Tab-separated table of C-alpha atoms in Angstrom:
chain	number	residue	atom	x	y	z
A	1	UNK	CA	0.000	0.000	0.000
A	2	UNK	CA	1.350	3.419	-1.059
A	3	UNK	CA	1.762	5.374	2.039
A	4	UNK	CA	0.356	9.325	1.989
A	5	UNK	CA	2.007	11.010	4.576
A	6	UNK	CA	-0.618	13.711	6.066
A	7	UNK	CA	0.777	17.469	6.072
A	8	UNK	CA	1.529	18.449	9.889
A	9	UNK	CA	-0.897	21.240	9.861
A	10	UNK	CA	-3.675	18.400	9.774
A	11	UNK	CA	-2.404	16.059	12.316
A	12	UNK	CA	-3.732	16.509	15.688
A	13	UNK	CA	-1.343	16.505	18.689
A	14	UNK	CA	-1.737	13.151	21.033
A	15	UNK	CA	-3.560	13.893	23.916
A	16	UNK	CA	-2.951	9.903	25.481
A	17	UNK	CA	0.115	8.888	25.941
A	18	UNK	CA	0.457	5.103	27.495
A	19	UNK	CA	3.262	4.232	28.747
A	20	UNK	CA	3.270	-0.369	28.762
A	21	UNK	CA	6.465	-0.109	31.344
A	22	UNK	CA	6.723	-4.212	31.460
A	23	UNK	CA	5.670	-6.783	30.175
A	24	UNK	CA	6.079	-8.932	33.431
A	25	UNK	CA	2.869	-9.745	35.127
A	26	UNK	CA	2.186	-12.018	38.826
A	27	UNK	CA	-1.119	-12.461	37.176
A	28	UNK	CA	-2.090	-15.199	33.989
A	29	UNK	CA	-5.367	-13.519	32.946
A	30	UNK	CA	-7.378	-15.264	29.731
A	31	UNK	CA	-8.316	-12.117	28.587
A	32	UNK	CA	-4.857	-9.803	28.922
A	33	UNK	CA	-4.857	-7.092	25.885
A	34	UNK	CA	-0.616	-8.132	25.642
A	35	UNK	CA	0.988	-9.260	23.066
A	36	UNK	CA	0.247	-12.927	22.447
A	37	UNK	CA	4.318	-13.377	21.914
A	38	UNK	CA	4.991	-10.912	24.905
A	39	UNK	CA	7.828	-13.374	26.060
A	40	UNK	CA	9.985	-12.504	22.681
A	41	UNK	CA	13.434	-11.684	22.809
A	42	UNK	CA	13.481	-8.307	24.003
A	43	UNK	CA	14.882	-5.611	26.567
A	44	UNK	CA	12.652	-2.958	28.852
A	45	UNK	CA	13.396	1.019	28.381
A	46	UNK	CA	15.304	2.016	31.010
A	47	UNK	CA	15.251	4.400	33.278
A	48	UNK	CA	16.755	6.898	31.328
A	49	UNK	CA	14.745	6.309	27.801
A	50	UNK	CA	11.446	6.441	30.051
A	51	UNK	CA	12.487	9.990	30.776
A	52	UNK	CA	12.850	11.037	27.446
A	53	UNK	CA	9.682	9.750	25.881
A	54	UNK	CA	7.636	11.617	29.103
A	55	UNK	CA	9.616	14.538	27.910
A	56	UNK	CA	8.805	14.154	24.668
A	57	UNK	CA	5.080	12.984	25.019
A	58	UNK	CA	4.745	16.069	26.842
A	59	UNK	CA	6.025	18.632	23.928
A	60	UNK	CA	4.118	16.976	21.301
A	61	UNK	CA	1.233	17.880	23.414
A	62	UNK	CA	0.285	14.678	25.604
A	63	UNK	CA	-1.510	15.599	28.507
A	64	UNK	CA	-2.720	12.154	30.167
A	65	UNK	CA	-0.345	9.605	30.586
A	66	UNK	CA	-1.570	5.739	31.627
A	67	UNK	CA	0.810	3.593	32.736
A	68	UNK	CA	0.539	0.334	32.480
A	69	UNK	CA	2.162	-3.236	31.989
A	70	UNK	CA	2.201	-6.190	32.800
A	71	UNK	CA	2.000	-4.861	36.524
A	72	UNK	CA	4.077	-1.763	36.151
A	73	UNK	CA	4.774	-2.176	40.240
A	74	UNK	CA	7.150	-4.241	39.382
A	75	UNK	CA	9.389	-1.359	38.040
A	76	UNK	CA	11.698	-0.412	40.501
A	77	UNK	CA	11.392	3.337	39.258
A	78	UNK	CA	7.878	3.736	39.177
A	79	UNK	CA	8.430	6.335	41.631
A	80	UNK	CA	10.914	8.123	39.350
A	81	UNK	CA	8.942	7.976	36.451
A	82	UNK	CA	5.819	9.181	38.128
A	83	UNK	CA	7.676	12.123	39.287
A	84	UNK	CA	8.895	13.252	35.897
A	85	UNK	CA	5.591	13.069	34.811
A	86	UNK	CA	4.202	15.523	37.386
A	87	UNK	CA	6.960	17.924	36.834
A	88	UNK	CA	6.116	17.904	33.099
A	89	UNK	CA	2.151	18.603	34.117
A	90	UNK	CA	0.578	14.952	32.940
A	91	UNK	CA	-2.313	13.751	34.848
A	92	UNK	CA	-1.110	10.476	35.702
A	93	UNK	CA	-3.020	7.245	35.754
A	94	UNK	CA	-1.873	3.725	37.474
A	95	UNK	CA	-3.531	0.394	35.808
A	96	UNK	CA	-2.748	-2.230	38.164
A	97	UNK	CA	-3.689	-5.536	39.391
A	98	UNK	CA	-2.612	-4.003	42.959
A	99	UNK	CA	-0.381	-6.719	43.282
A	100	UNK	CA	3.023	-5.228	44.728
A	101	UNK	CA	0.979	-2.240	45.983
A	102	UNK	CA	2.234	-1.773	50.153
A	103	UNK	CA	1.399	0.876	52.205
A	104	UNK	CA	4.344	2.370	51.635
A	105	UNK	CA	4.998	2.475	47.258
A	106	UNK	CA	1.486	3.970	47.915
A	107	UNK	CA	2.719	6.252	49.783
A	108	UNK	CA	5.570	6.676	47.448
A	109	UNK	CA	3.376	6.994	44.639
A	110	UNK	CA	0.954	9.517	46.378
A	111	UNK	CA	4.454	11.783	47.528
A	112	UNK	CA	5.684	11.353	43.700
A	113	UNK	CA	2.393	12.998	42.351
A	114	UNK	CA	0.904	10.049	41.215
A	115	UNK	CA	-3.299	11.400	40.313
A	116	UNK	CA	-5.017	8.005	39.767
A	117	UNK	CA	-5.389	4.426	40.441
A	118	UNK	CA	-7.765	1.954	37.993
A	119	UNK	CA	-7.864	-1.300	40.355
A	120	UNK	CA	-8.636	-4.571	38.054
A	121	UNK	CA	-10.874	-7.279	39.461
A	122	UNK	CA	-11.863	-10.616	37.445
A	123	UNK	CA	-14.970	-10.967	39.723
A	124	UNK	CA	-16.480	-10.634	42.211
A	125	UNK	CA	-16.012	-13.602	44.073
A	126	UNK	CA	-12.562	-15.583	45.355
A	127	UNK	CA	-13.648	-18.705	43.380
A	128	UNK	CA	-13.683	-16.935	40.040
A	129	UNK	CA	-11.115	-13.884	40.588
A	130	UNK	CA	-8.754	-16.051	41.603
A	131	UNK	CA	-9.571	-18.866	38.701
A	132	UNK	CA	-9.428	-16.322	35.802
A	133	UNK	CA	-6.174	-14.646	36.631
A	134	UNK	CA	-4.687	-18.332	37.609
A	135	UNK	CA	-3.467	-16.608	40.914
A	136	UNK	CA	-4.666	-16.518	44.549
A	137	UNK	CA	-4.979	-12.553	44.831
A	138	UNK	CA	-8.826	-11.869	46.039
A	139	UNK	CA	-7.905	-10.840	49.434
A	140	UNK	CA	-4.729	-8.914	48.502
A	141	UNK	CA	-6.854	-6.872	46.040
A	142	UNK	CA	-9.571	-5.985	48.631
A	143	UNK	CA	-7.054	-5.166	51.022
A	144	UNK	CA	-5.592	-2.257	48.028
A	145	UNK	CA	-8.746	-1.047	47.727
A	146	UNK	CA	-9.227	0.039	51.296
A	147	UNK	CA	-5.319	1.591	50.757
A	148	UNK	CA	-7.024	3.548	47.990
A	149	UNK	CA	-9.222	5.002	49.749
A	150	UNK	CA	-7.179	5.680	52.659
A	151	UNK	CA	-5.095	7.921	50.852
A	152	UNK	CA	-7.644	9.613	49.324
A	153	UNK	CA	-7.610	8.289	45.500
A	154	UNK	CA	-10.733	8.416	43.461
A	155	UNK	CA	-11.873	4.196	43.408
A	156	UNK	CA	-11.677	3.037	40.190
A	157	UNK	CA	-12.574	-0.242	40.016
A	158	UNK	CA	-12.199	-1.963	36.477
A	159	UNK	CA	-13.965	-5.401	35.651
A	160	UNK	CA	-13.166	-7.153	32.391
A	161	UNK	CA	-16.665	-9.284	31.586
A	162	UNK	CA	-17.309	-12.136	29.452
A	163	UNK	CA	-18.796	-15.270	29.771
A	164	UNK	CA	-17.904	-16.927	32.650
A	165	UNK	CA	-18.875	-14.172	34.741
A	166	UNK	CA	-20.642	-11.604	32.931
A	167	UNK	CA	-23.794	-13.409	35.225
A	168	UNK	CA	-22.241	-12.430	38.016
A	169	UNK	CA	-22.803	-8.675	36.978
A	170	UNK	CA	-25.320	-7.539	40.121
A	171	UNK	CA	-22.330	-9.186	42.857
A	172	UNK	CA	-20.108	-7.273	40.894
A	173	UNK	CA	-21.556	-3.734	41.261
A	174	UNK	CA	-23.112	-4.725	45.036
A	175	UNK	CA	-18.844	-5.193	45.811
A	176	UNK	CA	-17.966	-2.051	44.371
A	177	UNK	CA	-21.071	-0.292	46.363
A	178	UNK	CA	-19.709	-1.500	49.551
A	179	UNK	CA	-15.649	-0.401	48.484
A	180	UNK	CA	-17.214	3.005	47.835
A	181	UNK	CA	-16.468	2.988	44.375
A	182	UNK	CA	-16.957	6.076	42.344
A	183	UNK	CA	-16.207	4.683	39.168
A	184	UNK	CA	-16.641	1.762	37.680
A	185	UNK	CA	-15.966	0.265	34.064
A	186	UNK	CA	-17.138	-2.849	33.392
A	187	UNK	CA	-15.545	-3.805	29.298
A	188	UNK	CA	-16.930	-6.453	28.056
A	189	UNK	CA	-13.981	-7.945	26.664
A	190	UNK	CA	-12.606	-7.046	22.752
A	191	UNK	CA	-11.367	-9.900	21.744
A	192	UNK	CA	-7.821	-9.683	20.860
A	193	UNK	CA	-4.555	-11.245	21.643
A	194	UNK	CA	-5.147	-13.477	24.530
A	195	UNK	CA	-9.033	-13.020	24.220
A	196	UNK	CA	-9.054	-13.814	20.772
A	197	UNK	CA	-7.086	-17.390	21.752
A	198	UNK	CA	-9.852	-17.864	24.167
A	199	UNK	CA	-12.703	-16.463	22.260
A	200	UNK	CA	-15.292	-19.369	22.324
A	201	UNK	CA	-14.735	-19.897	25.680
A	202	UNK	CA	-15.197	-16.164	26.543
A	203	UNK	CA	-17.853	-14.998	23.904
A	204	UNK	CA	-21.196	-14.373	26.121
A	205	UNK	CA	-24.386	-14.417	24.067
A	206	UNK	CA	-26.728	-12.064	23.395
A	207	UNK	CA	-28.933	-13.012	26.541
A	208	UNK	CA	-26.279	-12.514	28.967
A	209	UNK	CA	-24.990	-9.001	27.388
A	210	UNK	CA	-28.864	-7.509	27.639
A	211	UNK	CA	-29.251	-8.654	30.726
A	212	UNK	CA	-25.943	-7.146	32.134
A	213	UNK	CA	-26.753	-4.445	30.552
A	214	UNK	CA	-30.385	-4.061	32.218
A	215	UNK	CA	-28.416	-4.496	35.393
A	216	UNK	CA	-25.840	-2.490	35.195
A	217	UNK	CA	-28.798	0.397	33.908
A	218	UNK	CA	-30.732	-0.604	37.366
A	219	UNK	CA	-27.789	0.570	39.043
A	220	UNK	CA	-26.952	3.864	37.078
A	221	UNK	CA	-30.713	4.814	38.038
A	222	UNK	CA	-30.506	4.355	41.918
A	223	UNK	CA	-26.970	5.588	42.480
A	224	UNK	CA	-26.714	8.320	40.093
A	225	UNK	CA	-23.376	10.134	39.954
A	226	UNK	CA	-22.817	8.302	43.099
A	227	UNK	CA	-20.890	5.841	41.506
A	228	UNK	CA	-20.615	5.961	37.470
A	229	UNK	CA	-20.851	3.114	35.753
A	230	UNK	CA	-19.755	2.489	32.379
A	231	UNK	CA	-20.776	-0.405	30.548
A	232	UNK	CA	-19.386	-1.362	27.121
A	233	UNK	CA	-20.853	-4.020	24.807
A	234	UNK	CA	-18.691	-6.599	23.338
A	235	UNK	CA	-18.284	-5.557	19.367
A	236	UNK	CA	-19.419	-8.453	17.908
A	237	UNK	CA	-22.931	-7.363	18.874
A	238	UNK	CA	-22.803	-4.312	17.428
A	239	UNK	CA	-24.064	-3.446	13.448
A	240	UNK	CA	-21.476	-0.998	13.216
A	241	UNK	CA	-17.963	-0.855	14.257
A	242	UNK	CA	-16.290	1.762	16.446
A	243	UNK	CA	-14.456	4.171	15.777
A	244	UNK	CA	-11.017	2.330	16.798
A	245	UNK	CA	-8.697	4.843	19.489
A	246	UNK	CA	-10.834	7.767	17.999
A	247	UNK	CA	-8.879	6.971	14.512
A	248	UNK	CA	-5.683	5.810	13.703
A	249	UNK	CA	-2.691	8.313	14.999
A	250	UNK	CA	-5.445	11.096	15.652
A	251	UNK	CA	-5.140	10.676	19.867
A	252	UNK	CA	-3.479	8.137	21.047
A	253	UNK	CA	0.060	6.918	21.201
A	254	UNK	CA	1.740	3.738	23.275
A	255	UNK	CA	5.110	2.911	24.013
A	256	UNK	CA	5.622	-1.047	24.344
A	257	UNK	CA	8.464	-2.469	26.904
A	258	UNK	CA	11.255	-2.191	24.656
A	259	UNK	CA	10.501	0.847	23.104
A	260	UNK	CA	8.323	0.093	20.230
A	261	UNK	CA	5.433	3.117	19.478
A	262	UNK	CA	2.042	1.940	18.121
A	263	UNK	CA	-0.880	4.123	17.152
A	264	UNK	CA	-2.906	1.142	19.806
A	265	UNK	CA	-1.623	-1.660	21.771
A	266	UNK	CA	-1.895	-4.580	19.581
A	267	UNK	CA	-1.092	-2.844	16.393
A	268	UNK	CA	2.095	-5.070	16.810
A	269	UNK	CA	1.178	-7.842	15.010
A	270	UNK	CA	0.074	-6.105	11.888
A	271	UNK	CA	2.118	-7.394	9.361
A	272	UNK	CA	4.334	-5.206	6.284
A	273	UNK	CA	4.518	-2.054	8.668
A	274	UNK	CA	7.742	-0.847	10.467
A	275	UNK	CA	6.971	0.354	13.290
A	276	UNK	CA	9.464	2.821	15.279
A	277	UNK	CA	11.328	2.753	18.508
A	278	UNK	CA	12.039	5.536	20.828
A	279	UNK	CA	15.386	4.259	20.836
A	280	UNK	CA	16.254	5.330	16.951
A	281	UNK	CA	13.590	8.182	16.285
A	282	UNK	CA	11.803	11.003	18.330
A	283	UNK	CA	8.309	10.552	19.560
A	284	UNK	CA	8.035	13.868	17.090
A	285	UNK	CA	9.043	12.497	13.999
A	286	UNK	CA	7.630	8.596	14.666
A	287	UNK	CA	4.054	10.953	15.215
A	288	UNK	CA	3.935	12.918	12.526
A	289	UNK	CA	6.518	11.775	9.907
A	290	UNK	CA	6.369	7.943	10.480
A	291	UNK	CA	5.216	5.947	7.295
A	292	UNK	CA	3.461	3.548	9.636
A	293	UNK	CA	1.411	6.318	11.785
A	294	UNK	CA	0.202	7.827	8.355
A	295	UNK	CA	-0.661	4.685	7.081
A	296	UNK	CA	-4.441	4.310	7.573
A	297	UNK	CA	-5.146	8.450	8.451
A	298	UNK	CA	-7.522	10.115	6.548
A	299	UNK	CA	-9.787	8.268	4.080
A	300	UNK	CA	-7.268	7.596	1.324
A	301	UNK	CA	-6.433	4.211	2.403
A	302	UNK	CA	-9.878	2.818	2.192
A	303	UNK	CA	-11.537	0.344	0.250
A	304	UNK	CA	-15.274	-0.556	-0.577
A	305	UNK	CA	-17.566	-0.105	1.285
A	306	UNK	CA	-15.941	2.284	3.362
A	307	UNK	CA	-14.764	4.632	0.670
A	308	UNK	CA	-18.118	5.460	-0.493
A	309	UNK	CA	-19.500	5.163	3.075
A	310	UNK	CA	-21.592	8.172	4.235
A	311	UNK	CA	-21.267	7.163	7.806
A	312	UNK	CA	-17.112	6.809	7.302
A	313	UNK	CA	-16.360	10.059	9.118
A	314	UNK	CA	-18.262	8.076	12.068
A	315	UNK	CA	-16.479	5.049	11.901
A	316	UNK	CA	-13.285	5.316	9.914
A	317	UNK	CA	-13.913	2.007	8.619
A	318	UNK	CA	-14.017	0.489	12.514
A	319	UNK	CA	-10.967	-1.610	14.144
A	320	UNK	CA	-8.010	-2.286	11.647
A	321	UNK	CA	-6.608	-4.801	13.766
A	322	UNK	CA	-9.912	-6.418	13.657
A	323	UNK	CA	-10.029	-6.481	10.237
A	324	UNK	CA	-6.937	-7.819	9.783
A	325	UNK	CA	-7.750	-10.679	12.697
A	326	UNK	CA	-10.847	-11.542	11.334
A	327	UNK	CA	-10.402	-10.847	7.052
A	328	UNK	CA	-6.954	-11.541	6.702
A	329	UNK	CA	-6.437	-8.043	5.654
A	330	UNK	CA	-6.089	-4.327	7.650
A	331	UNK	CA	-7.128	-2.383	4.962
A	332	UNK	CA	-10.214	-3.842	4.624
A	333	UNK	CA	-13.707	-2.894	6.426
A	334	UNK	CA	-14.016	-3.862	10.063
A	335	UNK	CA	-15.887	-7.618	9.647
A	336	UNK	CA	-18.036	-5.846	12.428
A	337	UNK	CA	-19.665	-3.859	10.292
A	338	UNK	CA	-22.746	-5.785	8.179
A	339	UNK	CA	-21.875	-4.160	5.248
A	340	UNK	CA	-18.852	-5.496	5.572
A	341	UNK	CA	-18.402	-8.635	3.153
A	342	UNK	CA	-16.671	-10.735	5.631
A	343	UNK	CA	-19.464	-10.219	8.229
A	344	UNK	CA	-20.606	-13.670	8.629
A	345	UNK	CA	-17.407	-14.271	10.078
A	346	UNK	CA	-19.043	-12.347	13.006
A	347	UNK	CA	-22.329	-13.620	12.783
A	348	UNK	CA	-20.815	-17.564	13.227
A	349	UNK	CA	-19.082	-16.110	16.133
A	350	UNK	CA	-21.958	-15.094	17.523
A	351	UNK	CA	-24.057	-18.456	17.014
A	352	UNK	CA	-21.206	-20.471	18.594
A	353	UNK	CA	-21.587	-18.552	21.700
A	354	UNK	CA	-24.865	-20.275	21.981
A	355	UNK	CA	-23.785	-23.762	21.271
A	356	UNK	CA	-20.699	-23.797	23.280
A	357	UNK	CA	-19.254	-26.975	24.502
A	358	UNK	CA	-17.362	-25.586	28.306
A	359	UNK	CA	-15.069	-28.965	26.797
A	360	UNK	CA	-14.498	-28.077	23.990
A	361	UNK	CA	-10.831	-26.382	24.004
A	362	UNK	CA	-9.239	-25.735	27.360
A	363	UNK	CA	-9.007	-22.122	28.196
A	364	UNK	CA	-5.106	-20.553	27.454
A	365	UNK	CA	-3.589	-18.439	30.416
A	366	UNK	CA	-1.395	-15.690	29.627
A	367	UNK	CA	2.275	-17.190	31.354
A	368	UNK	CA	5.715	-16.864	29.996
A	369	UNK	CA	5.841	-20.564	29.104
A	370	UNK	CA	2.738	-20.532	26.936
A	371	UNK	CA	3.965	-17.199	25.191
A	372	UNK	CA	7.192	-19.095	24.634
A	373	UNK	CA	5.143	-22.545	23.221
A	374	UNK	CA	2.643	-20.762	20.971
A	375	UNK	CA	5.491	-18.733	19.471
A	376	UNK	CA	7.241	-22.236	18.574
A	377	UNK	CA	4.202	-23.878	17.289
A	378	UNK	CA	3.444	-20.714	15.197
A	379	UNK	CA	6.522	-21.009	13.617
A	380	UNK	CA	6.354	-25.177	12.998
A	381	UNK	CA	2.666	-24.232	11.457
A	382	UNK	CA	0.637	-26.033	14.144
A	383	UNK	CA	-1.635	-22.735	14.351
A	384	UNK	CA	-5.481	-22.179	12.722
A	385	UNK	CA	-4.979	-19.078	10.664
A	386	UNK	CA	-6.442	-16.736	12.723
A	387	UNK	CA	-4.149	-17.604	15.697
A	388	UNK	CA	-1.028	-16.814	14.025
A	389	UNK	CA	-2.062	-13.625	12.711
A	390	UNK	CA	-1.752	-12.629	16.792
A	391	UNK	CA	2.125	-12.611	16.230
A	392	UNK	CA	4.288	-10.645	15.298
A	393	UNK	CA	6.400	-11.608	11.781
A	394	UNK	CA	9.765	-11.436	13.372
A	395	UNK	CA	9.234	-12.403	16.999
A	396	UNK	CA	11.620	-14.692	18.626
A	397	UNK	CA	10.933	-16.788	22.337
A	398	UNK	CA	13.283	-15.712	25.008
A	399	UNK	CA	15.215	-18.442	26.312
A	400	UNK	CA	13.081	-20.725	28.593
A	401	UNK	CA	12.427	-19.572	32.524
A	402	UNK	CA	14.529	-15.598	31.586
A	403	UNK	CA	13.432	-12.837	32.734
A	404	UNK	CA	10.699	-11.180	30.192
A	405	UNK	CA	12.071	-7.857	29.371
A	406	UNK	CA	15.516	-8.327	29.993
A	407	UNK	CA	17.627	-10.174	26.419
């Protein structure tokens, strides 16, 4: 694809900069948003490069920096980096599992200028929490959220649904009540990287997704601005796609582990695009001047039906990761879509959420060693199509039982 490389004057400044500090998690989750092949050969940004791309972020215009992993507590700077960022003015967001999190790195964290914490849950009970993120943590996690509260942080609680717990939606929201939540997201999951392995066994149907959403409604009425709730459907039941990161290098702009800058966090495994490192290039020049973060801007890129779309300025043609995942192709329309020719890729989707055998396939945890063994059977071909378009082209496994991050 011929690349048209926007004029400056028409490229909006990032206003999101996320920061993936590790790729090293205490947690296995089914659903994690990481790289399938997370457990490549590769080596974390230092200290040092950290500083730079807040610096950097920060001129371009970036005014909201998440931070994220992995478990980014298991940086040793944390603290560092959080101060940077409040000397450069971000508003500065923790994602954590709250594993790691002590009285005192919160303490740390709050002294560094650290603005906001998003606590994940997997449900609201130990049976299940524990089960889906392959880890005993239920306790430790309540036990952060009363340390969130005690020094005065806005509860965020975060709850990734999907079908084996999705039901579970009116425990979910009674547990945040009682933490004194005031916000609460509850995504049902989008199903990429380790989602997508573990899509039939996480797909809820149709039933379960009204009905969550009926509860979750119930509770926006009697609590009000109390504690907001925000509930987000699972694309595949949607008849239109979403507009993906608010468009492609218009917002939003992640720095992987080792440096790597994406225009979203799984853009990774797109394949025939060179994507830049902090290490080589300026967050300035991978932003604006970067073949790969012009690629899909504007409309020129886009194919029928999109081109001749009138709802494209909506849309921008929906997910391109998803359209590569699902149609073999990014450039093509988001298979969400149902004008979208590859559409009944969704709707079979769909109708095997209905017919699923719990049996079936056992469910995939995100852990070093299966990072490591899916890489290897990608490359000996022992993948369905659709699972190796997850990886990257070049990836390589890290030795067995290394340290993720560190080559």
């Amino acid at each position: 694809m011929t690349v048209k490389v926007v004029g400056r004057e028409n490229i909006n400044q990032p206003l999101w900069l996320l920061a993936e500090v590790t790729y090293r998690c205490p947690l296995h989750c089914v659903f994690c948003y990481n790289p399938v092949d997370y457990a490549k050969q590769h080596e974390e940004l230092d200290t040092k490069h950290w500083m730079r791309v807040l610096n950097e972020g920060r001129e371009l215009g970036a005014a909201q920096l998440g931070i994220s992993g992995g478990e980014p507590l298991l940086r040793n700077d944390l603290e560092d980096i959080v101060k940077e960022a409040r000397s450069l003015g971000y508003y500065i967001n923790l994602i954590t599992s709250g594993i790691g999190l002590t009285e005192k790195r919160i303490e740390n964290l709050k002294n560094a200028g650290l603005d906001h914490i998003q606590l994940s849950f997997q449900d609201s009970t130990k049976e299940m929490n524990d089960f889906l993120s392959s880890t005993k943590t239920f306790e430790l996690k309540n036990k952060v959220a009363d340390l969130i509260k005690k020094y005065d942080y806005p509860m965020v609680l975060n709850c990734v649904l999907h079908k084996l717990n999705i039901d579970h939606i009116r425990e979910i929201l009674d547990m945040a009540e009682n933490m004194g939540a005031e916000y609460v997201e509850l995504a049902n999951t989008q199903f990429y990287s380790w989602a997508s392995l573990n899509k039939k066994q996480l797909m809820p149907t149709k039933k379960q997704c009204n009905h969550a959403e009926a509860v979750a409604m119930e509770f926006r009425e009697r609590l009000g601005n109390k504690m907001k709730i925000y509930f987000v459907m699972p694309d595949y039941y949607s008849k239109r796609p979403k507009k993906c990161m608010n468009g492609w290098g218009n917002v939003f702009i992640t720095v992987q582990a080792d440096g790597t800058v994406l225009p979203c966090h799984v853009a990774g495994m797109l394949p025939n695009i060179e994507f830049s490192n902090v290490k080589e290039k300026t967050l300035e020049w991978i932003w604006y001047d970067s073949p790969s973060f012009n690629l899909f801007r504007g409309d020129d890129w886009m194919k029928e039906p999109c081109k001749s779309c009138p709802e494209k300025e909506k849309d921008l043609g929906g997910c391109r990761c998803q359209a590569y995942m699902l149609a073999g192709d990014a450039s093509l329309t988001d298979p969400i879509c149902e004008k979208s020719p590859h559409h009944e890729i969704v709707r079979n989707v769909v109708r095997d959420a209905e017919l699923l055998d719990a049996n079936e396939k056992p469910i995939i945890f995100r852990t070093d060693s299966e990072s490591r063994r899916l890489m290897g059977e990608k490359v000996n071909g022992k993948l369905n199509l659709e699972d190796r378009r997850l990886f990257e082209e070049e990836a390589i496994a890290s030795a067995e039982k290394s340290r993720v991050g560190s080559v």
